[in-house]
Coordinates of C-alpha atoms in Angstrom, one line a residue:
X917 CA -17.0 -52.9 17.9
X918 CA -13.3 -52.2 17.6
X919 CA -14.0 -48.3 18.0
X920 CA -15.8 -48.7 21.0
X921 CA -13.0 -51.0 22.7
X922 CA -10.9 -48.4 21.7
X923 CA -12.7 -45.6 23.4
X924 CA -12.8 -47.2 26.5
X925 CA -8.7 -48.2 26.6
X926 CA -8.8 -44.3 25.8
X927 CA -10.3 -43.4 28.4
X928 CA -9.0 -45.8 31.0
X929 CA -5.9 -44.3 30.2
X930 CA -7.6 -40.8 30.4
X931 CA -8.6 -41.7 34.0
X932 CA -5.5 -43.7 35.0
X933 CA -3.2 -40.2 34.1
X934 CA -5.8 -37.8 35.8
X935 CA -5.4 -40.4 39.0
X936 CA -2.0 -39.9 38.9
X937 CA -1.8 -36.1 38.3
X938 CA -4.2 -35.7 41.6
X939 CA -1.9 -38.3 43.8
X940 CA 1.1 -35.8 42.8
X941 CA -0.5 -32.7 43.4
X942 CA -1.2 -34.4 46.8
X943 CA 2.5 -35.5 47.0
X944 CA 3.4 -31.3 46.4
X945 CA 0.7 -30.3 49.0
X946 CA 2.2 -32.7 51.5
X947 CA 5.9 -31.5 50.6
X948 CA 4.9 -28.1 51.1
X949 CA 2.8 -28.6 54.5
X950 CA 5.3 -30.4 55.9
X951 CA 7.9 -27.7 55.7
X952 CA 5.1 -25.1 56.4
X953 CA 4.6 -26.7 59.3
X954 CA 8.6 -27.1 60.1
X955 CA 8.6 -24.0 59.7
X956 CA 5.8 -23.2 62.5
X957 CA 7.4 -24.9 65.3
X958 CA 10.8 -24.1 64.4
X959 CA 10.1 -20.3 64.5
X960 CA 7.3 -20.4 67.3
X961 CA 10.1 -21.1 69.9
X962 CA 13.1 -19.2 70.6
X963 CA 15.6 -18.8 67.6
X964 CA 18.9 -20.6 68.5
X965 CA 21.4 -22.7 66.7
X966 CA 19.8 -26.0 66.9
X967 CA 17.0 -24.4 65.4
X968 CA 18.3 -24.6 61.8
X969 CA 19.1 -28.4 61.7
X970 CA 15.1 -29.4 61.7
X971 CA 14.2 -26.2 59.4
X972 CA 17.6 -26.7 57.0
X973 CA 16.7 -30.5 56.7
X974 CA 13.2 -29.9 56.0
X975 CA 13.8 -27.4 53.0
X976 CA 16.5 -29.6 52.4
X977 CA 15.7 -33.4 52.1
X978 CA 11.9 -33.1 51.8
X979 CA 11.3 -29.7 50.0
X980 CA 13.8 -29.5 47.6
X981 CA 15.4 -33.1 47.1
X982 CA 11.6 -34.0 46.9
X983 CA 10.6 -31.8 44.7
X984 CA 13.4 -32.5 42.7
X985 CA 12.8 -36.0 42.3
X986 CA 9.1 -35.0 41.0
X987 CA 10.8 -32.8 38.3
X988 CA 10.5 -36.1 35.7
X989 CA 7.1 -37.2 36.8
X990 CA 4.9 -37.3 33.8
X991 CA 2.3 -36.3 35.8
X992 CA 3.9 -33.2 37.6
X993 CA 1.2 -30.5 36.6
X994 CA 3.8 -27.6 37.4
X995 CA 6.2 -28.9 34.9
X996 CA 3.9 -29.7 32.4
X997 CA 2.3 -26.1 32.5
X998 CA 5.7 -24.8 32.4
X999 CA 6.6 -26.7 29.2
X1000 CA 10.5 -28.0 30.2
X1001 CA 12.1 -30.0 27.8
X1002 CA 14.1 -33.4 28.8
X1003 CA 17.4 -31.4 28.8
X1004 CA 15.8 -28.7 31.1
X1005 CA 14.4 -30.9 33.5
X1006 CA 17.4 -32.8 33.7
X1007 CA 19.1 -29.1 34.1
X1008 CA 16.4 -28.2 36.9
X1009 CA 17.3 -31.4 38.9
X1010 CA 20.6 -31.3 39.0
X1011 CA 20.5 -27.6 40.4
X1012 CA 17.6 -28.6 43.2
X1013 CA 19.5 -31.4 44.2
X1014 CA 22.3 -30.0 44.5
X1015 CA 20.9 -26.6 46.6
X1016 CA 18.9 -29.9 48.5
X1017 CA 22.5 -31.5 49.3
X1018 CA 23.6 -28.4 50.1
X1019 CA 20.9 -27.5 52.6
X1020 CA 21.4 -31.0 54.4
X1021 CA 25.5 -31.0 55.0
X1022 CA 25.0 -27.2 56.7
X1023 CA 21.9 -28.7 58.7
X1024 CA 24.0 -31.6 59.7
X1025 CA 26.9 -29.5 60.5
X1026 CA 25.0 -27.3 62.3
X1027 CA 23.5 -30.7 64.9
X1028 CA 27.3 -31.5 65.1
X1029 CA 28.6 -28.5 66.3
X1030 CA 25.7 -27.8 68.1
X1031 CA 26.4 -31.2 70.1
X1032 CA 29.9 -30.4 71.0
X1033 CA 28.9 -27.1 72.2
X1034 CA 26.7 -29.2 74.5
X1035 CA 29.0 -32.1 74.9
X1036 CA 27.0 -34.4 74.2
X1037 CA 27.4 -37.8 72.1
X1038 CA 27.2 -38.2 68.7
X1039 CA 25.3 -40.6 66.7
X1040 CA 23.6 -42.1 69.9
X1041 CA 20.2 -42.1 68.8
X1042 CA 18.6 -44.5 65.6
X1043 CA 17.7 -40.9 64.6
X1044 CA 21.6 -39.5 64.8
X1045 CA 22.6 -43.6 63.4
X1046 CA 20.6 -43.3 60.2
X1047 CA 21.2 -39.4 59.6
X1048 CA 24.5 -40.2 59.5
X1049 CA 23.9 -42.9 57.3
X1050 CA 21.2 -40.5 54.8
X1051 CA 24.4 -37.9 54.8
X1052 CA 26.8 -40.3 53.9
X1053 CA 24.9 -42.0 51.1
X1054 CA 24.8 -38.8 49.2
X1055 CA 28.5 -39.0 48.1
X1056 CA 27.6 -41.4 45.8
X1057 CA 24.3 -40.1 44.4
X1058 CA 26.6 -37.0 43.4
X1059 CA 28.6 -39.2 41.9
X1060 CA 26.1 -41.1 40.2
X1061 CA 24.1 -38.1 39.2
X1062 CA 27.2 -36.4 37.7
X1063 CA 28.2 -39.4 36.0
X1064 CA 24.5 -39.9 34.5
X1065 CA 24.5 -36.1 33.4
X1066 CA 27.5 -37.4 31.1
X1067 CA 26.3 -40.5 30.4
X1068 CA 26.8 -39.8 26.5
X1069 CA 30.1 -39.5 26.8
X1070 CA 31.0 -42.0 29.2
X1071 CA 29.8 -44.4 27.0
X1072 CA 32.6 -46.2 26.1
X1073 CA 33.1 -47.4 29.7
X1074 CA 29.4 -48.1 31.2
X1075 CA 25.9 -47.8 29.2
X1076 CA 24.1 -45.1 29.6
X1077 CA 21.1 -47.1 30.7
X1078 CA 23.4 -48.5 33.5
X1079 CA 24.7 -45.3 34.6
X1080 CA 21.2 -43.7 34.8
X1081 CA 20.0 -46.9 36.8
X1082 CA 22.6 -46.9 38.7
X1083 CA 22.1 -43.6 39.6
X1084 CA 17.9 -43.7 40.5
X1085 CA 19.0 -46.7 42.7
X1086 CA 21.7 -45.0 44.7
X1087 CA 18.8 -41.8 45.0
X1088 CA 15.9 -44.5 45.9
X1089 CA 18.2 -45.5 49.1
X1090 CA 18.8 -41.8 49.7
X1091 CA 15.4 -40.4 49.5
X1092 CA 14.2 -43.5 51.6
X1093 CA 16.8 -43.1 54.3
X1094 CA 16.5 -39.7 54.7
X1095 CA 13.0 -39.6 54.9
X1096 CA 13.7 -42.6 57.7
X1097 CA 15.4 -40.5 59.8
X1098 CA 12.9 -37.5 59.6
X1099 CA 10.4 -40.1 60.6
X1100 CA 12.8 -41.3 63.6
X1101 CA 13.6 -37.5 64.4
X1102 CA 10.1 -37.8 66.0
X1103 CA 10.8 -39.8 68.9
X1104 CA 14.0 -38.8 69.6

């Protein structure tokens, strides 16, 4: 009787990681049809400097800050094929987030110059209020990230644990903001 309660925990667990390794391979087919789809209307129209702060923020903040959130998910098929280790997938993330970061600050730049071209106001819209805001809060999820990649040996002044949590929170807000303001980008 103890070996048949144990086979079914087993495969409960069985079930409960192939559930998850479905829901992210869902999350990836999303991320990608989004920007595919970004993509589409940003190309289908005439090419012109406003252009670049939908498509940039896109491949940006859902893309690649997505995808490199999903780098540590147990369940990520893609890295579990490709075998990382802990060190390389902290290694991965680090670069995606910051070519993601990167990708965001020119697409931002881009809507600001792009406004005073056009003179028109800045930050007048919930959309242009909370972009702002998602732009802003990555300052200190760089900090936080670059302070948990040396966790170790900032040790002495804060606990790794700390740092690390620290870190995920200030990327939680980030994430969640952002991905507020794409939402708000559509009625705006």
């Amino acid at each position: 009787m103890d070996n048949t309660v144990s086979d079914t925990v087993d495969d409960r667990m069985k079930g409960q990681a192939r559930a998850w390794e479905v829901i992210t391979s869902l999350v990836h087919i999303f991320i990608i049809g989004y920007c595919v789809f970004m993509l589409y209307l940003c190309l289908s129209t005439e090419v012109v400097l406003f252009t670049w702060h939908p498509l940039l923020l896109a491949i940006g903040w859902i893309l690649l800050m997505g995808e490199g959130i999903l780098i540590f998910n147990n369940h990520n098929i893609l890295i579990t094929y490709l075998g990382l280790s802990h060190k390389q997938k902290v290694k991965a993330h680090w670069i995606v987030q910051s070519a993601a970061i990167g990708s965001c600050v020119i697409g931002y730049v881009i809507v600001y110059v792009n406004k005073d071209l056009y003179g028109k106001p800045h930050f007048h819209s919930w959309h242009g209020i909370f972009g702002f805001i998602s732009i802003i809060s990555c300052v200190p999820i760089i900090f936080s990230g670059v302070s948990a990649l040396y966790s170790f040996n900032l040790r002495t002044y804060i606990k790794p644990i700390n740092n690390k949590l620290i870190h995920r929170i200030c990327g939680i807000f980030t994430y969640s903001v952002g991905f507020i303001t794409m939402l708000l980008s559509l009625y705006t």
